[in-house]
């Protein structure tokens, strides 16, 4: 049962991760360079080189969920799943359901296209149109119906409901508020669960309440920075490819681009969640206790010069939270075995079609220059 689950669900998700890593690295680093050159106000510095770098990175980051969803579908049903998969990702961004919607939608449309390809009776004349025309059209219709009437409203409604509950907590204990905010941001590192907390906190800035925003900036640094440092400190817990990803995560974490830690989180969530959630909770509690305040919503460590109560509040919260993250990752993750399966584009499952006309020969994908991901399974 466990092996079947890996083949049906886990393997396609890991394939999607292997394709979206370069997108995250490029987008995140462009945003980071823009922030470093233009400061916390780079988003308003129109016409400058830093602004163009930052905007280029922002546009690239908007591609992350579509790429993830598309290549999950591709791993299940080959190229006919790409176009519907990209549509799943775009609608996930539109409905603000992020990685959760992209993963669930990508799996759903992938298997829908696979079933149609295997079961749909077609004449010899129409069989040649199946991969290029019929499957993308049927897949697109399935995506629109499932995302617009099921996944989008359900997940979006759940997110709105949780946001209202979180907003009500703001009037209670500041420390508890910071801990809950940290926990939410530690679950998916910039995804829809994170948005539950950050949407409420960003709204408070308009009312002149800057404390939660200061905690958010500190929390946004902690998990990804901790993951990056862990790949250096606990080298035996990570593969060579993951250690390379970790170096980028350090830079991205310092700039409050939490998505930099996603490749490692999504590859082994059960062993990473305790570290990211608890580390962020510690950061949130300390930042709220010292009333760290921020008038800006992004910037990470580069926003510290314009924040209040940076010492000891912001510095201590990030340092302690990051330390907790690194320690828990060292305790929770297992030492990487040389026999671990390798998930790369080269191992992407290519589905053979049983059309009446001919069988499609699985194509070989040259990944000599691509990034490999080594994933450990129990």
XYZ file of C-alpha atoms in Angstrom:
378
model
C 0.000 0.000 0.000
C 2.798 2.369 0.943
C 4.714 1.686 -2.266
C 1.549 2.154 -4.304
C 0.924 5.525 -2.643
C 4.469 6.603 -3.462
C 4.041 5.669 -7.105
C 0.606 7.267 -7.499
C 1.016 10.463 -5.459
C 4.467 11.049 -3.983
C 6.523 10.422 -7.120
C 4.556 12.895 -9.304
C 4.800 15.563 -6.595
C 8.559 15.071 -6.319
C 8.863 15.349 -10.092
C 6.997 18.661 -9.934
C 9.376 19.842 -7.222
C 12.412 18.970 -9.354
C 11.134 21.249 -12.110
C 10.147 24.217 -9.952
C 13.413 24.514 -8.016
C 15.177 26.573 -10.755
C 12.139 28.852 -10.953
C 12.196 29.537 -7.206
C 15.953 30.088 -7.197
C 15.884 32.502 -10.136
C 12.853 34.463 -8.923
C 13.957 34.592 -5.321
C 17.499 35.688 -6.106
C 16.295 38.402 -8.496
C 14.010 39.708 -5.744
C 16.883 39.512 -3.275
C 19.302 41.428 -5.504
C 16.630 44.054 -6.135
C 16.008 44.444 -2.400
C 19.727 44.658 -1.641
C 20.279 47.356 -4.282
C 17.046 49.304 -3.820
C 16.263 48.832 -0.140
C 12.844 48.181 1.367
C 11.178 50.700 -0.952
C 12.349 49.008 -4.146
C 8.780 48.146 -5.208
C 8.020 51.874 -5.580
C 11.363 52.865 -7.146
C 10.035 52.689 -10.705
C 12.532 53.030 -13.525
C 15.581 51.965 -11.516
C 17.688 48.876 -12.184
C 16.844 47.546 -8.725
C 13.128 47.947 -9.480
C 13.399 45.949 -12.698
C 15.324 43.208 -10.904
C 12.695 43.047 -8.179
C 9.773 43.038 -10.625
C 11.444 40.353 -12.727
C 11.804 38.222 -9.626
C 8.196 38.852 -8.615
C 6.906 37.759 -12.026
C 9.123 34.685 -11.914
C 7.804 33.728 -8.472
C 4.259 33.916 -9.847
C 5.233 31.012 -12.143
C 6.131 28.658 -9.290
C 2.678 27.149 -8.660
C 1.825 26.772 -12.384
C 5.151 25.003 -13.028
C 4.626 22.715 -10.016
C 1.078 21.766 -11.062
C 1.991 21.323 -14.739
C 4.859 18.941 -14.103
C 2.916 16.939 -11.538
C 0.358 16.337 -14.297
C 3.188 15.680 -16.774
C 4.659 13.012 -14.507
C 1.312 11.211 -14.477
C 0.168 11.385 -18.104
C 3.107 12.787 -20.099
C 2.884 15.880 -22.327
C -0.937 16.027 -22.670
C -1.041 16.957 -18.981
C 1.146 20.042 -19.346
C -1.411 22.544 -20.663
C -4.192 21.579 -18.203
C -1.589 21.500 -15.431
C -0.469 25.051 -16.149
C -4.124 26.121 -16.071
C -4.521 24.465 -12.657
C -1.574 26.466 -11.357
C -2.831 29.760 -12.769
C -6.282 29.228 -11.240
C -4.665 28.280 -7.910
C -2.884 31.633 -7.934
C -6.102 33.404 -8.946
C -8.071 31.787 -6.107
C -5.143 32.346 -3.716
C -4.980 28.665 -2.753
C -1.312 28.383 -3.773
C 0.656 25.165 -3.445
C -2.207 23.187 -1.917
C -4.420 23.892 -4.913
C -1.556 23.327 -7.341
C -0.657 19.927 -5.903
C -4.239 18.653 -5.547
C -5.298 20.046 -8.913
C -2.194 18.768 -10.686
C -2.745 15.241 -9.372
C -6.456 15.339 -10.248
C -6.051 16.567 -13.826
C -3.078 14.258 -14.396
C -5.082 11.158 -13.563
C -8.122 12.484 -15.415
C -6.074 12.816 -18.606
C -4.470 9.428 -18.043
C -7.842 7.700 -17.659
C -9.246 9.434 -20.730
C -6.184 8.467 -22.762
C -6.470 4.821 -21.763
C -10.241 4.382 -21.838
C -11.647 6.714 -24.496
C -12.651 4.674 -27.575
C -11.493 6.408 -30.739
C -11.233 5.516 -34.376
C -7.831 5.329 -36.018
C -8.379 8.712 -37.645
C -9.156 10.458 -34.349
C -6.510 8.656 -32.271
C -3.767 10.853 -33.703
C -5.586 13.944 -32.386
C -5.771 12.617 -28.821
C -2.483 13.933 -27.342
C -2.393 17.287 -29.139
C -6.043 18.344 -29.242
C -8.600 16.124 -27.514
C -6.798 15.587 -24.189
C -5.806 19.251 -23.655
C -9.378 20.381 -24.400
C -11.014 17.789 -22.131
C -8.362 18.424 -19.485
C -8.998 22.167 -19.665
C -12.748 21.640 -19.216
C -12.081 19.370 -16.236
C -9.781 21.968 -14.683
C -12.265 24.822 -15.085
C -15.103 22.789 -13.568
C -13.090 21.308 -10.689
C -11.171 24.471 -9.783
C -13.983 26.987 -10.213
C -16.723 24.925 -8.579
C -14.923 22.638 -6.114
C -11.299 23.264 -5.099
C -11.270 27.043 -5.522
C -14.416 27.841 -3.502
C -13.797 25.158 -0.858
C -10.141 25.946 -0.154
C -10.673 29.684 -0.643
C -13.659 29.684 1.722
C -11.709 27.733 4.320
C -8.858 30.227 4.086
C -11.260 33.176 4.521
C -12.873 31.528 7.554
C -9.537 30.833 9.214
C -8.428 34.408 8.483
C -11.456 35.765 10.349
C -10.711 33.515 13.330
C -7.091 34.647 13.360
C -8.119 38.312 13.172
C -10.209 37.872 16.327
C -7.125 36.649 18.202
C -5.389 39.992 17.723
C -7.274 41.463 20.674
C -5.930 38.750 22.992
C -2.430 37.950 24.213
C 0.333 39.427 22.043
C 2.635 36.469 22.651
C -0.035 33.917 21.723
C -0.829 35.965 18.615
C 2.845 35.882 17.614
C 3.050 32.131 18.187
C -0.037 31.420 16.078
C 1.249 33.713 13.321
C 4.568 31.852 13.391
C 2.865 28.461 13.228
C 0.780 29.498 10.222
C 3.815 30.849 8.376
C 5.794 27.688 9.155
C 3.312 25.318 7.528
C 3.766 26.170 3.857
C 6.376 28.968 3.683
C 4.514 31.556 1.656
C 1.529 29.453 0.608
C -2.194 29.817 1.375
C -1.838 28.929 5.066
C 0.778 31.656 5.422
C -1.590 34.089 3.704
C -4.172 33.487 6.449
C -1.872 35.230 8.902
C -0.126 37.747 6.694
C -3.356 39.100 5.194
C -4.649 39.965 8.653
C -1.321 41.439 9.746
C -0.950 43.551 6.600
C -4.430 44.945 7.188
C -3.456 46.069 10.685
C -0.717 48.294 9.238
C -3.400 50.492 7.669
C -4.794 51.025 11.180
C -1.376 52.064 12.505
C -0.771 48.774 14.366
C 2.821 47.878 13.459
C 3.733 45.245 16.068
C 2.329 42.206 14.232
C 3.990 43.395 11.023
C 7.350 43.491 12.795
C 6.801 39.931 13.993
C 5.834 38.886 10.461
C 9.072 40.262 9.005
C 11.137 38.386 11.602
C 9.178 35.161 11.163
C 9.542 35.400 7.382
C 13.305 35.110 7.785
C 13.515 32.317 10.347
C 12.350 29.064 8.745
C 14.107 29.413 5.393
C 17.301 30.740 6.957
C 17.213 27.847 9.438
C 16.746 25.302 6.653
C 19.645 26.799 4.717
C 21.990 26.805 7.705
C 20.934 23.257 8.570
C 22.181 22.004 5.199
C 25.631 23.308 6.171
C 25.664 22.319 9.848
C 23.989 18.902 9.445
C 25.502 17.888 6.115
C 24.834 14.183 6.578
C 21.093 14.868 6.735
C 20.995 16.184 3.162
C 22.033 15.104 -0.301
C 24.497 17.128 -2.360
C 21.655 18.612 -4.396
C 19.766 19.632 -1.251
C 22.896 21.234 0.183
C 23.203 23.291 -3.004
C 19.576 24.360 -2.637
C 20.307 25.263 0.982
C 22.916 27.836 -0.013
C 20.279 29.700 -2.019
C 17.856 29.353 0.889
C 20.224 31.285 3.168
C 20.208 34.295 0.833
C 16.474 34.076 0.218
C 15.728 33.706 3.911
C 17.689 36.831 4.799
C 15.529 38.703 2.274
C 12.278 37.279 3.726
C 11.563 35.125 0.678
C 10.256 32.091 2.514
C 9.673 30.058 -0.647
C 13.407 29.358 -0.758
C 12.904 26.568 1.776
C 10.029 24.903 -0.080
C 12.051 22.300 -2.043
C 13.338 20.749 1.175
C 10.033 21.171 3.034
C 7.893 19.577 0.317
C 10.337 16.698 -0.157
C 10.027 15.579 3.478
C 7.287 17.603 5.236
C 6.732 15.371 8.272
C 10.365 15.767 9.356
C 10.631 19.461 8.470
C 7.331 20.794 9.843
C 8.288 20.436 13.533
C 11.350 22.603 12.924
C 9.744 25.288 10.767
C 6.582 25.575 12.859
C 8.215 25.572 16.313
C 11.108 27.774 15.198
C 8.689 30.325 13.783
C 6.536 30.174 16.919
C 9.558 31.049 19.057
C 10.431 33.944 16.750
C 6.857 35.262 16.781
C 6.579 35.078 20.562
C 9.877 36.918 21.178
C 9.167 39.584 18.544
C 5.715 40.309 19.983
C 7.069 40.312 23.561
C 9.612 43.024 22.679
C 7.019 44.860 20.542
C 9.116 44.815 17.373
C 7.440 47.175 14.897
C 7.795 47.485 11.136
C 6.293 50.091 8.781
C 7.232 47.937 5.754
C 5.848 44.549 4.794
C 8.915 42.995 3.155
C 12.680 43.134 3.323
C 13.763 40.660 5.981
C 17.084 41.609 7.545
C 17.333 44.549 5.136
C 14.198 46.035 6.715
C 15.783 46.140 10.174
C 17.149 49.717 9.767
C 13.603 51.118 9.474
C 12.082 48.945 12.211
C 11.674 49.711 15.916
C 13.028 47.663 18.816
C 15.467 45.857 16.547
C 17.713 45.273 19.558
C 17.147 43.093 21.344
C 13.735 42.201 19.921
C 14.167 41.552 16.185
C 17.745 40.272 16.327
C 17.078 37.994 19.300
C 13.844 36.612 17.840
C 15.448 35.687 14.517
C 18.587 34.275 16.149
C 16.769 32.100 18.691
C 14.078 30.964 16.253
C 16.671 30.041 13.632
C 18.687 28.124 16.232
C 15.584 26.167 17.259
C 14.897 25.362 13.601
C 18.444 24.113 12.999
C 18.446 21.963 16.158
C 15.068 20.378 15.412
C 16.055 19.624 11.824
C 19.177 17.871 13.115
C 17.026 15.803 15.476
C 14.105 15.049 13.155
C 15.801 14.326 9.840
C 17.455 10.990 9.160
C 20.976 10.583 7.859
C 20.891 10.318 4.073
C 21.659 6.850 2.741
C 23.578 6.333 -0.471
C 20.807 3.955 -1.514
C 18.082 6.602 -1.449
C 16.027 6.829 -4.624
C 16.910 9.681 -6.934
C 14.128 11.825 -8.289
C 15.103 13.695 -11.405
C 13.667 14.609 -14.729
C 15.494 11.573 -16.039
C 13.363 9.348 -13.819
C 10.147 11.146 -14.707
C 7.543 8.533 -15.543
C 6.613 8.758 -19.197
C 3.275 7.094 -19.835
C 2.936 4.895 -22.865
C -0.247 5.294 -24.848
C -2.197 2.251 -25.966
C -3.768 3.929 -28.960
C -5.150 1.756 -31.705
C -2.743 3.170 -34.264
C 0.529 2.621 -32.444
C 2.145 2.604 -29.067
C 4.088 5.659 -28.099
C 7.703 4.946 -27.242
C 8.775 6.585 -24.010
C 11.083 9.424 -24.762
C 14.419 9.795 -23.037
C 14.984 13.134 -21.362
C 18.522 14.467 -21.279
C 19.140 15.908 -17.863
C 22.900 16.112 -17.902
C 22.752 19.748 -16.841
C 19.601 19.546 -14.725
C 19.346 19.547 -10.967
C 18.871 16.169 -9.276
C 16.862 15.740 -6.107
C 17.589 12.839 -3.787
C 14.582 11.948 -1.668
C 14.627 9.684 1.362
C 11.710 7.351 1.998
C 11.078 5.153 4.977
